[in-house]
Amino acid sequence: MGGEKNNVLKNVQEHIKKVCDALGTEPIVYEILKEPLRFYEVSFPVRMDDGSIKIIKGYRAHHNDALGPAKGGIRFFQGVYAEEVKALSAWMTFKCAITNLPYGGGKGGVAIDAHKLSEGELERVSREYIRAISPFIGPLKDVPAPDFGTNPKVMGWMADEYSKVVGHHAPGVITGKPIIVGGSVGRGPATGRGIMLTLRNFAEAEGFDPKETRVAIQGFGNVGKSAALHIYELGSKVVAISDISGTIYNNDGLDVKDLAEYAEENPENLKDYPGEKEFFPDTKYALEVDADVVFPCALENQITEENVPRFKAKYVIEGANGPTTPGGDKALAERGIKLVPDVLANTGGVTVSYFEWVQNLQNYYWSEEEVSEKLEVNMTQAFHDVYNMHVERDVDMRTAAYMVAIDKIAQAMKAKGWI
Ligand code: NAD
């Protein structure tokens, strides 16, 4: 386990090194980017419902803030560990740089299983963690957000606790809050909408028509469902969707609106959907059906050297974080299947988080149309930056995305006189 833990950060470091070498940056750029600039480890006591006191461990990393304040989620997960938080904070630095957000990368983690806590315990853990890291965060310093195990309700408590610590209203310290306490309209479907915009931009660049495109989606949660609804509106045909219960397929296209309504009442149970469909128990089968594009929108490590030989699609657009293993990347490249990486395709959520922060700082709130319009401008610009790098440097789109990011960060560090 210890070995595996060390590998997470090591993998990120190897990737940064490869991209720095490809760009020909000065060696100092890699030396700075290989570790977070700042890393905090906190322990804090929380009273549980049975009267006992538990000492809980938490982390917060600021990977690099050359482009702006640190930005990144807070993960509540029993097995969270320091190297993981450091690696995830580096990932956020690159995501924000690729998407032209004026942020650096941050990440936080608390070693608890949120599902095992009562609502009161969850609130006390959330508030105590924010108290413990309050010297290190702030609207102009480090702006957390939800991640695995946390949600808008937790963000609402955390923003309130931070405001109490500093003694004034400070909604801009955290994004992903409920709308009533400063959250942004359009945040919920933002990641799925961003995936639709990515498909549209990618189709234009590659010369195919999204209305004539057959898409298969693995995962029908926040990201998969919203991506499915948005591309259905665009006119694409969604031929397969999977969730934890299995994969459903319809060669003529699934009725996505009907499916989304069904899933509201019957979450995680596509197997029993009464509409026209074929059913396959394999939850990964959506990736292998007869489609033009697949969206992995479930979890990590789904596309590997083992299943890529059976793929029929020409393109992969990553909705989930890390759905493709390094072996999967290699196998896709060997078969000429082009991939649009997560750090570009699934950034609709963090982009609208940025809009939330801007609205909080201005104390002036936008309409849903304004949010949608700005998301489209931002994601289209990011797409073209990466696609142009991919064409000009003749590298795959994942490498191109990291090259765009590291080039910008290196320029900012130079302009600031750090290097
Ligand atoms: P979610 O929990 O809402 O949905 C996950 C879906 O995946 C569910 O439908 C579940 O049934 C399905 N699933 C789980 N295991 C599966 C398996 N083995 N095979 C097939 N399907 C399986 O999660 P989400 O918020 O939609 O996040 C999905 C992914 O997207 C994660 O990697 C997450 O980190 C990433 N992501 C989410 C957001 C966001 O805004 N929610 C933003 C960026 C990236």
GROMACS .gro file of C-alpha atoms and ligand atoms in nm:
model
  463
    1MET     CA    1   0.000   0.000   0.000
    2GLY     CA    2   0.282   0.236   0.093
    3GLY     CA    3   0.436   0.175  -0.250
    4GLU     CA    4   0.105   0.249  -0.425
    5LYS     CA    5   0.066   0.568  -0.223
    6ASN     CA    6   0.405   0.696  -0.326
    7ASN     CA    7   0.327   0.616  -0.689
    8VAL     CA    8   0.041   0.865  -0.719
    9LEU     CA    9   0.267   1.164  -0.673
   10LYS     CA   10   0.548   0.993  -0.862
   11ASN     CA   11   0.323   0.937  -1.165
   12VAL     CA   12   0.227   1.305  -1.171
   13GLN     CA   13   0.593   1.404  -1.136
   14GLU     CA   14   0.694   1.178  -1.426
   15HIS     CA   15   0.423   1.331  -1.639
   16ILE     CA   16   0.531   1.688  -1.552
   17LYS     CA   17   0.891   1.596  -1.634
   18LYS     CA   18   0.794   1.450  -1.971
   19VAL     CA   19   0.598   1.762  -2.066
   20CYS     CA   20   0.869   2.002  -1.939
   21ASP     CA   21   1.122   1.813  -2.155
   22ALA     CA   22   0.892   1.827  -2.459
   23LEU     CA   23   0.850   2.202  -2.411
   24GLY     CA   24   1.221   2.252  -2.345
   25THR     CA   25   1.156   2.457  -2.029
   26GLU     CA   26   1.443   2.549  -1.797
   27PRO     CA   27   1.507   2.268  -1.542
   28ILE     CA   28   1.395   2.495  -1.256
   29VAL     CA   29   1.036   2.484  -1.388
   30TYR     CA   30   1.017   2.111  -1.321
   31GLU     CA   31   1.190   2.151  -0.982
   32ILE     CA   32   0.918   2.399  -0.874
   33LEU     CA   33   0.624   2.205  -1.018
   34LYS     CA   34   0.717   1.861  -0.886
   35GLU     CA   35   0.596   1.940  -0.530
   36PRO     CA   36   0.333   2.179  -0.388
   37LEU     CA   37   0.467   2.518  -0.282
   38ARG     CA   38   0.287   2.476   0.051
   39PHE     CA   39   0.137   2.176   0.227
   40TYR     CA   40  -0.054   2.180   0.556
   41GLU     CA   41  -0.141   1.889   0.781
   42VAL     CA   42  -0.389   1.951   1.062
   43SER     CA   43  -0.539   1.744   1.344
   44PHE     CA   44  -0.855   1.860   1.514
   45PRO     CA   45  -1.087   1.719   1.782
   46VAL     CA   46  -1.458   1.667   1.707
   47ARG     CA   47  -1.724   1.560   1.956
   48MET     CA   48  -1.927   1.264   1.826
   49ASP     CA   49  -2.295   1.200   1.902
   50ASP     CA   50  -2.210   0.939   2.168
   51GLY     CA   51  -2.009   1.199   2.364
   52SER     CA   52  -1.666   1.066   2.266
   53ILE     CA   53  -1.403   1.289   2.107
   54LYS     CA   54  -1.236   1.187   1.782
   55ILE     CA   55  -0.909   1.337   1.659
   56ILE     CA   56  -0.939   1.383   1.285
   57LYS     CA   57  -0.662   1.439   1.033
   58GLY     CA   58  -0.691   1.683   0.746
   59TYR     CA   59  -0.471   1.821   0.468
   60ARG     CA   60  -0.460   2.120   0.236
   61ALA     CA   61  -0.211   2.168  -0.047
   62HIS     CA   62  -0.127   2.478  -0.250
   63HIS     CA   63   0.052   2.334  -0.550
   64ASN     CA   64   0.134   2.652  -0.739
   65ASP     CA   65  -0.026   2.996  -0.729
   66ALA     CA   66   0.166   3.177  -1.004
   67LEU     CA   67  -0.157   3.230  -1.201
   68GLY     CA   68  -0.380   3.321  -0.904
   69PRO     CA   69  -0.518   3.194  -0.572
   70ALA     CA   70  -0.521   2.818  -0.518
   71LYS     CA   71  -0.844   2.646  -0.627
   72GLY     CA   72  -0.954   2.290  -0.566
   73GLY     CA   73  -1.196   2.062  -0.388
   74ILE     CA   74  -1.212   1.915  -0.040
   75ARG     CA   75  -1.237   1.537  -0.030
   76PHE     CA   76  -1.393   1.353   0.267
   77PHE     CA   77  -1.258   1.000   0.240
   78GLN     CA   78  -1.130   0.765   0.510
   79GLY     CA   79  -0.828   0.660   0.304
   80VAL     CA   80  -0.715   1.007   0.195
   81TYR     CA   81  -0.338   1.057   0.231
   82ALA     CA   82  -0.080   1.331   0.191
   83GLU     CA   83   0.070   1.223  -0.145
   84GLU     CA   84  -0.275   1.188  -0.298
   85VAL     CA   85  -0.371   1.543  -0.194
   86LYS     CA   86  -0.041   1.676  -0.329
   87ALA     CA   87  -0.090   1.498  -0.663
   88LEU     CA   88  -0.451   1.617  -0.693
   89SER     CA   89  -0.345   1.975  -0.619
   90ALA     CA   90  -0.095   1.959  -0.909
   91TRP     CA   91  -0.373   1.833  -1.134
   92MET     CA   92  -0.583   2.140  -1.037
   93THR     CA   93  -0.297   2.376  -1.127
   94PHE     CA   94  -0.296   2.232  -1.478
   95LYS     CA   95  -0.676   2.218  -1.514
   96CYS     CA   96  -0.713   2.584  -1.420
   97ALA     CA   97  -0.428   2.692  -1.651
   98ILE     CA   98  -0.570   2.495  -1.947
   99THR     CA   99  -0.915   2.646  -1.896
  100ASN     CA  100  -0.781   3.003  -1.867
  101LEU     CA  101  -0.900   3.046  -1.508
  102PRO     CA  102  -0.692   3.293  -1.305
  103TYR     CA  103  -0.617   3.033  -1.040
  104GLY     CA  104  -0.344   2.807  -0.918
  105GLY     CA  105  -0.408   2.457  -0.792
  106GLY     CA  106  -0.513   2.346  -0.446
  107LYS     CA  107  -0.671   2.041  -0.287
  108GLY     CA  108  -0.788   1.935   0.056
  109GLY     CA  109  -0.869   1.608   0.226
  110VAL     CA  110  -1.020   1.493   0.554
  111ALA     CA  111  -0.970   1.132   0.665
  112ILE     CA  112  -1.329   1.037   0.752
  113ASP     CA  113  -1.605   0.832   0.596
  114ALA     CA  114  -1.884   1.089   0.550
  115HIS     CA  115  -2.147   0.814   0.505
  116LYS     CA  116  -2.081   0.684   0.857
  117LEU     CA  117  -2.143   1.023   1.024
  118SER     CA  118  -2.474   1.163   1.143
  119GLU     CA  119  -2.577   1.498   0.994
  120GLY     CA  120  -2.466   1.673   1.316
  121GLU     CA  121  -2.127   1.498   1.315
  122LEU     CA  122  -2.075   1.585   0.948
  123GLU     CA  123  -2.148   1.950   1.022
  124ARG     CA  124  -1.908   1.958   1.319
  125VAL     CA  125  -1.629   1.791   1.117
  126SER     CA  126  -1.684   2.039   0.830
  127ARG     CA  127  -1.674   2.342   1.060
  128GLU     CA  128  -1.371   2.222   1.264
  129TYR     CA  129  -1.171   2.140   0.950
  130ILE     CA  130  -1.235   2.491   0.814
  131ARG     CA  131  -1.132   2.645   1.149
  132ALA     CA  132  -0.813   2.438   1.141
  133ILE     CA  133  -0.717   2.546   0.786
  134SER     CA  134  -0.860   2.901   0.810
  135PRO     CA  135  -0.513   3.068   0.828
  136PHE     CA  136  -0.427   2.912   0.491
  137ILE     CA  137  -0.745   2.982   0.289
  138GLY     CA  138  -0.932   3.297   0.186
  139PRO     CA  139  -1.103   3.449  -0.119
  140LEU     CA  140  -0.772   3.590  -0.247
  141LYS     CA  141  -0.552   3.304  -0.119
  142ASP     CA  142  -0.710   2.964  -0.161
  143VAL     CA  143  -1.071   2.889  -0.262
  144PRO     CA  144  -1.194   2.533  -0.187
  145ALA     CA  145  -1.493   2.356  -0.349
  146PRO     CA  146  -1.675   2.021  -0.324
  147ASP     CA  147  -1.510   1.693  -0.419
  148PHE     CA  148  -1.564   1.326  -0.333
  149GLY     CA  149  -1.775   1.295  -0.015
  150THR     CA  150  -1.868   1.665   0.009
  151ASN     CA  151  -2.158   1.860  -0.142
  152PRO     CA  152  -2.324   2.207  -0.153
  153LYS     CA  153  -2.462   2.168   0.200
  154VAL     CA  154  -2.110   2.105   0.338
  155MET     CA  155  -1.981   2.406   0.140
  156GLY     CA  156  -2.257   2.622   0.296
  157TRP     CA  157  -2.146   2.524   0.650
  158MET     CA  158  -1.781   2.579   0.564
  159ALA     CA  159  -1.838   2.926   0.416
  160ASP     CA  160  -2.042   3.019   0.724
  161GLU     CA  161  -1.769   2.896   0.961
  162TYR     CA  162  -1.497   3.085   0.774
  163SER     CA  163  -1.712   3.403   0.786
  164LYS     CA  164  -1.740   3.360   1.165
  165VAL     CA  165  -1.363   3.312   1.203
  166VAL     CA  166  -1.278   3.627   1.005
  167GLY     CA  167  -1.569   3.825   1.146
  168HIS     CA  168  -1.735   3.928   0.821
  169HIS     CA  169  -1.945   3.785   0.540
  170ALA     CA  170  -1.701   3.603   0.306
  171PRO     CA  171  -1.889   3.385   0.053
  172GLY     CA  172  -1.598   3.408  -0.193
  173VAL     CA  173  -1.390   3.172   0.023
  174ILE     CA  174  -1.563   2.862  -0.114
  175THR     CA  175  -1.754   2.767  -0.430
  176GLY     CA  176  -2.023   2.506  -0.493
  177LYS     CA  177  -2.245   2.660  -0.223
  178PRO     CA  178  -2.626   2.644  -0.224
  179ILE     CA  179  -2.762   2.925  -0.447
  180ILE     CA  180  -2.937   3.098  -0.154
  181VAL     CA  181  -2.600   3.163   0.017
  182GLY     CA  182  -2.407   3.276  -0.291
  183GLY     CA  183  -2.390   2.970  -0.518
  184SER     CA  184  -2.414   3.029  -0.894
  185VAL     CA  185  -2.707   2.939  -1.117
  186GLY     CA  186  -2.599   2.687  -1.379
  187ARG     CA  187  -2.341   2.511  -1.155
  188GLY     CA  188  -2.534   2.181  -1.139
  189PRO     CA  189  -2.536   2.095  -1.512
  190ALA     CA  190  -2.210   2.281  -1.591
  191THR     CA  191  -1.980   1.978  -1.626
  192GLY     CA  192  -2.224   1.800  -1.860
  193ARG     CA  193  -2.280   2.116  -2.063
  194GLY     CA  194  -1.903   2.157  -2.092
  195ILE     CA  195  -1.876   1.803  -2.231
  196MET     CA  196  -2.140   1.886  -2.494
  197LEU     CA  197  -1.946   2.202  -2.588
  198THR     CA  198  -1.629   1.993  -2.612
  199LEU     CA  199  -1.801   1.745  -2.845
  200ARG     CA  200  -1.929   2.033  -3.060
  201ASN     CA  201  -1.587   2.203  -3.080
  202PHE     CA  202  -1.408   1.873  -3.138
  203ALA     CA  203  -1.651   1.773  -3.416
  204GLU     CA  204  -1.592   2.105  -3.588
  205ALA     CA  205  -1.213   2.065  -3.563
  206GLU     CA  206  -1.213   1.704  -3.686
  207GLY     CA  207  -1.475   1.764  -3.955
  208PHE     CA  208  -1.767   1.550  -3.842
  209ASP     CA  209  -2.129   1.647  -3.771
  210PRO     CA  210  -2.240   1.601  -3.407
  211LYS     CA  211  -2.599   1.559  -3.531
  212GLU     CA  212  -2.488   1.251  -3.727
  213THR     CA  213  -2.289   1.115  -3.431
  214ARG     CA  214  -2.362   0.805  -3.224
  215VAL     CA  215  -2.249   0.840  -2.864
  216ALA     CA  216  -2.216   0.584  -2.582
  217ILE     CA  217  -2.185   0.696  -2.219
  218GLN     CA  218  -2.047   0.506  -1.918
  219GLY     CA  219  -2.203   0.652  -1.601
  220PHE     CA  220  -2.544   0.815  -1.555
  221GLY     CA  221  -2.481   1.031  -1.247
  222ASN     CA  222  -2.426   1.409  -1.226
  223VAL     CA  223  -2.187   1.418  -1.520
  224GLY     CA  224  -2.313   1.136  -1.745
  225LYS     CA  225  -2.681   1.229  -1.719
  226SER     CA  226  -2.627   1.598  -1.781
  227ALA     CA  227  -2.387   1.528  -2.071
  228ALA     CA  228  -2.644   1.287  -2.221
  229LEU     CA  229  -2.927   1.544  -2.196
  230HIS     CA  230  -2.713   1.820  -2.349
  231ILE     CA  231  -2.594   1.616  -2.649
  232TYR     CA  232  -2.948   1.482  -2.702
  233GLU     CA  233  -3.055   1.849  -2.732
  234LEU     CA  234  -2.767   1.905  -2.974
  235GLY     CA  235  -2.909   1.627  -3.194
  236SER     CA  236  -2.657   1.346  -3.134
  237LYS     CA  237  -2.787   0.991  -3.098
  238VAL     CA  238  -2.717   0.832  -2.758
  239VAL     CA  239  -2.705   0.458  -2.832
  240ALA     CA  240  -2.577   0.318  -2.501
  241ILE     CA  241  -2.563   0.422  -2.135
  242SER     CA  242  -2.438   0.229  -1.836
  243ASP     CA  243  -2.458   0.264  -1.461
  244ILE     CA  244  -2.364   0.033  -1.178
  245SER     CA  245  -2.656  -0.200  -1.272
  246GLY     CA  246  -2.527  -0.265  -1.629
  247THR     CA  247  -2.542  -0.127  -1.985
  248ILE     CA  248  -2.850  -0.050  -2.195
  249TYR     CA  249  -2.831  -0.022  -2.574
  250ASN     CA  250  -3.064   0.086  -2.852
  251ASN     CA  251  -2.926   0.097  -3.205
  252ASP     CA  252  -3.188   0.360  -3.305
  253GLY     CA  253  -3.101   0.586  -3.007
  254LEU     CA  254  -3.225   0.592  -2.648
  255ASP     CA  255  -3.493   0.840  -2.533
  256VAL     CA  256  -3.259   1.032  -2.300
  257LYS     CA  257  -3.524   1.264  -2.156
  258ASP     CA  258  -3.743   0.969  -2.061
  259LEU     CA  259  -3.439   0.790  -1.916
  260ALA     CA  260  -3.341   1.092  -1.707
  261GLU     CA  261  -3.694   1.112  -1.564
  262TYR     CA  262  -3.687   0.737  -1.496
  263ALA     CA  263  -3.349   0.771  -1.319
  264GLU     CA  264  -3.485   1.047  -1.090
  265GLU     CA  265  -3.734   0.793  -0.952
  266ASN     CA  266  -3.510   0.485  -0.994
  267PRO     CA  267  -3.149   0.592  -0.938
  268GLU     CA  268  -2.871   0.352  -1.041
  269ASN     CA  269  -3.113   0.100  -1.194
  270LEU     CA  270  -3.096   0.127  -1.573
  271LYS     CA  271  -3.136  -0.252  -1.580
  272ASP     CA  272  -3.509  -0.225  -1.512
  273TYR     CA  273  -3.579   0.071  -1.747
  274PRO     CA  274  -3.903  -0.027  -1.923
  275GLY     CA  275  -3.828   0.157  -2.253
  276GLU     CA  276  -3.702   0.001  -2.576
  277LYS     CA  277  -3.355  -0.143  -2.504
  278GLU     CA  278  -3.116  -0.435  -2.504
  279PHE     CA  279  -2.950  -0.503  -2.167
  280PHE     CA  280  -2.594  -0.621  -2.094
  281PRO     CA  281  -2.483  -0.685  -1.733
  282ASP     CA  282  -2.126  -0.563  -1.804
  283THR     CA  283  -2.103  -0.205  -1.669
  284LYS     CA  284  -1.808  -0.132  -1.900
  285TYR     CA  285  -1.980  -0.257  -2.215
  286ALA     CA  286  -2.096   0.098  -2.310
  287LEU     CA  287  -1.734   0.170  -2.397
  288GLU     CA  288  -1.727  -0.112  -2.654
  289VAL     CA  289  -2.057  -0.075  -2.844
  290ASP     CA  290  -2.096   0.034  -3.205
  291ALA     CA  291  -2.068   0.414  -3.159
  292ASP     CA  292  -1.860   0.700  -3.300
  293VAL     CA  293  -1.770   0.861  -2.966
  294VAL     CA  294  -1.760   0.727  -2.610
  295PHE     CA  295  -1.783   0.936  -2.294
  296PRO     CA  296  -1.641   0.762  -1.985
  297CYS     CA  297  -1.830   0.949  -1.708
  298ALA     CA  298  -1.815   0.705  -1.416
  299LEU     CA  299  -1.484   0.648  -1.242
  300GLU     CA  300  -1.111   0.612  -1.293
  301ASN     CA  301  -0.915   0.333  -1.466
  302GLN     CA  302  -1.194   0.216  -1.702
  303ILE     CA  303  -1.007   0.234  -2.034
  304THR     CA  304  -0.712  -0.002  -2.032
  305GLU     CA  305  -0.493  -0.208  -2.267
  306GLU     CA  306  -0.732  -0.497  -2.193
  307ASN     CA  307  -1.056  -0.345  -2.334
  308VAL     CA  308  -0.926  -0.097  -2.596
  309PRO     CA  309  -0.877  -0.376  -2.858
  310ARG     CA  310  -1.259  -0.426  -2.852
  311PHE     CA  311  -1.346  -0.054  -2.896
  312LYS     CA  312  -1.543   0.037  -3.208
  313ALA     CA  313  -1.552   0.415  -3.152
  314LYS     CA  314  -1.312   0.656  -3.323
  315TYR     CA  315  -1.306   0.907  -3.039
  316VAL     CA  316  -1.307   0.922  -2.657
  317ILE     CA  317  -1.408   1.233  -2.461
  318GLU     CA  318  -1.323   1.195  -2.090
  319GLY     CA  319  -1.601   1.313  -1.856
  320ALA     CA  320  -1.468   1.135  -1.546
  321ASN     CA  321  -1.136   1.222  -1.383
  322GLY     CA  322  -0.864   0.975  -1.478
  323PRO     CA  323  -1.079   0.716  -1.662
  324THR     CA  324  -0.787   0.606  -1.884
  325THR     CA  325  -0.478   0.428  -1.755
  326PRO     CA  326  -0.134   0.500  -1.911
  327GLY     CA  327  -0.163   0.156  -2.079
  328GLY     CA  328  -0.507   0.255  -2.210
  329ASP     CA  329  -0.364   0.577  -2.356
  330LYS     CA  330  -0.096   0.379  -2.537
  331ALA     CA  331  -0.346   0.123  -2.670
  332LEU     CA  332  -0.579   0.401  -2.796
  333ALA     CA  333  -0.288   0.573  -2.973
  334GLU     CA  334  -0.184   0.245  -3.136
  335ARG     CA  335  -0.537   0.198  -3.272
  336GLY     CA  336  -0.560   0.562  -3.389
  337ILE     CA  337  -0.847   0.641  -3.149
  338LYS     CA  338  -0.824   1.007  -3.057
  339LEU     CA  339  -0.890   1.116  -2.697
  340VAL     CA  340  -0.996   1.454  -2.556
  341PRO     CA  341  -0.855   1.455  -2.199
  342ASP     CA  342  -1.040   1.513  -1.871
  343VAL     CA  343  -0.833   1.823  -1.789
  344LEU     CA  344  -1.001   1.993  -2.086
  345ALA     CA  345  -1.336   1.814  -2.135
  346ASN     CA  346  -1.471   1.806  -1.778
  347THR     CA  347  -1.376   2.160  -1.671
  348GLY     CA  348  -1.727   2.306  -1.709
  349GLY     CA  349  -1.778   2.257  -1.333
  350VAL     CA  350  -1.463   2.435  -1.218
  351THR     CA  351  -1.530   2.711  -1.472
  352VAL     CA  352  -1.873   2.785  -1.326
  353SER     CA  353  -1.712   2.763  -0.979
  354TYR     CA  354  -1.486   3.045  -1.098
  355PHE     CA  355  -1.796   3.241  -1.210
  356GLU     CA  356  -1.947   3.185  -0.865
  357TRP     CA  357  -1.634   3.332  -0.704
  358VAL     CA  358  -1.639   3.635  -0.938
  359GLN     CA  359  -2.007   3.696  -0.852
  360ASN     CA  360  -1.930   3.664  -0.479
  361LEU     CA  361  -1.643   3.915  -0.501
  362GLN     CA  362  -1.861   4.161  -0.697
  363ASN     CA  363  -2.168   4.092  -0.485
  364TYR     CA  364  -2.357   4.105  -0.814
  365TYR     CA  365  -2.530   3.796  -0.951
  366TRP     CA  366  -2.573   3.683  -1.311
  367SER     CA  367  -2.860   3.518  -1.499
  368GLU     CA  368  -2.844   3.158  -1.619
  369GLU     CA  369  -2.807   3.284  -1.979
  370GLU     CA  370  -2.504   3.492  -1.882
  371VAL     CA  371  -2.341   3.195  -1.709
  372SER     CA  372  -2.409   2.969  -2.010
  373GLU     CA  373  -2.275   3.221  -2.257
  374LYS     CA  374  -1.955   3.280  -2.060
  375LEU     CA  375  -1.901   2.906  -2.013
  376GLU     CA  376  -1.923   2.858  -2.389
  377VAL     CA  377  -1.670   3.136  -2.462
  378ASN     CA  378  -1.428   3.004  -2.201
  379MET     CA  379  -1.445   2.637  -2.297
  380THR     CA  380  -1.420   2.712  -2.669
  381GLN     CA  381  -1.106   2.921  -2.618
  382ALA     CA  382  -0.949   2.646  -2.404
  383PHE     CA  383  -1.039   2.383  -2.664
  384HIS     CA  384  -0.873   2.579  -2.944
  385ASP     CA  385  -0.558   2.645  -2.737
  386VAL     CA  386  -0.517   2.271  -2.679
  387TYR     CA  387  -0.620   2.160  -3.029
  388ASN     CA  388  -0.376   2.405  -3.190
  389MET     CA  389  -0.093   2.278  -2.968
  390HIS     CA  390  -0.189   1.919  -3.061
  391VAL     CA  391  -0.166   2.002  -3.433
  392GLU     CA  392   0.139   2.231  -3.419
  393ARG     CA  393   0.351   2.004  -3.201
  394ASP     CA  394   0.214   1.675  -3.336
  395VAL     CA  395   0.144   1.537  -2.988
  396ASP     CA  396  -0.167   1.366  -2.847
  397MET     CA  397  -0.429   1.594  -2.694
  398ARG     CA  398  -0.348   1.497  -2.333
  399THR     CA  399   0.017   1.594  -2.379
  400ALA     CA  400  -0.093   1.909  -2.568
  401ALA     CA  401  -0.320   2.010  -2.278
  402TYR     CA  402  -0.036   1.978  -2.024
  403MET     CA  403   0.198   2.165  -2.260
  404VAL     CA  404  -0.049   2.456  -2.278
  405ALA     CA  405  -0.072   2.459  -1.898
  406ILE     CA  406   0.298   2.434  -1.815
  407ASP     CA  407   0.388   2.693  -2.077
  408LYS     CA  408   0.146   2.944  -1.917
  409ILE     CA  409   0.260   2.868  -1.562
  410ALA     CA  410   0.628   2.899  -1.661
  411GLN     CA  411   0.554   3.235  -1.827
  412ALA     CA  412   0.374   3.359  -1.513
  413MET     CA  413   0.659   3.246  -1.285
  414LYS     CA  414   0.904   3.427  -1.513
  415ALA     CA  415   0.693   3.746  -1.522
  416LYS     CA  416   0.678   3.741  -1.142
  417GLY     CA  417   1.055   3.701  -1.117
  418TRP     CA  418   1.036   3.359  -0.946
  419ILE     CA  419   1.265   3.206  -1.207
  420NAD     P1  420  -2.195   1.028  -0.961
  420NAD     O1  421  -2.170   0.950  -0.838
  420NAD     O2  422  -2.306   1.127  -0.966
  420NAD     O3  423  -2.220   0.926  -1.084
  420NAD     C1  424  -2.137   0.817  -1.112
  420NAD     C2  425  -2.209   0.724  -1.211
  420NAD     O4  426  -2.120   0.619  -1.247
  420NAD     C3  427  -2.332   0.656  -1.154
  420NAD     O5  428  -2.432   0.652  -1.254
  420NAD     C4  429  -2.284   0.514  -1.125
  420NAD     O6  430  -2.387   0.417  -1.135
  420NAD     C5  431  -2.187   0.497  -1.235
  420NAD     N1  432  -2.092   0.390  -1.207
  420NAD     C6  433  -2.025   0.366  -1.091
  420NAD     N2  434  -1.947   0.259  -1.106
  420NAD     C7  435  -1.964   0.217  -1.233
  420NAD     C8  436  -1.911   0.113  -1.310
  420NAD     N3  437  -1.823   0.026  -1.256
  420NAD     N4  438  -1.949   0.101  -1.438
  420NAD     C9  439  -2.039   0.187  -1.493
  420NAD     N5  440  -2.092   0.288  -1.426
  420NAD    C10  441  -2.056   0.301  -1.298
  420NAD     O7  442  -2.056   1.097  -0.996
  420NAD     P2  443  -2.032   1.223  -1.091
  420NAD     O8  444  -2.035   1.349  -1.011
  420NAD     O9  445  -2.116   1.210  -1.213
  420NAD    O10  446  -1.877   1.201  -1.126
  420NAD    C11  447  -1.837   1.105  -1.224
  420NAD    C12  448  -1.692   1.131  -1.259
  420NAD    O11  449  -1.677   1.264  -1.312
  420NAD    C13  450  -1.591   1.123  -1.144
  420NAD    O12  451  -1.468   1.078  -1.197
  420NAD    C14  452  -1.577   1.268  -1.100
  420NAD    O13  453  -1.453   1.291  -1.035
  420NAD    C15  454  -1.580   1.336  -1.236
  420NAD     N6  455  -1.614   1.478  -1.234
  420NAD    C16  456  -1.729   1.522  -1.175
  420NAD    C17  457  -1.761   1.658  -1.181
  420NAD    C18  458  -1.891   1.710  -1.125
  420NAD    O14  459  -1.919   1.830  -1.148
  420NAD     N7  460  -1.973   1.628  -1.061
  420NAD    C19  461  -1.673   1.750  -1.241
  420NAD    C20  462  -1.555   1.702  -1.301
  420NAD    C21  463  -1.528   1.565  -1.297
   0.00000   0.00000   0.00000
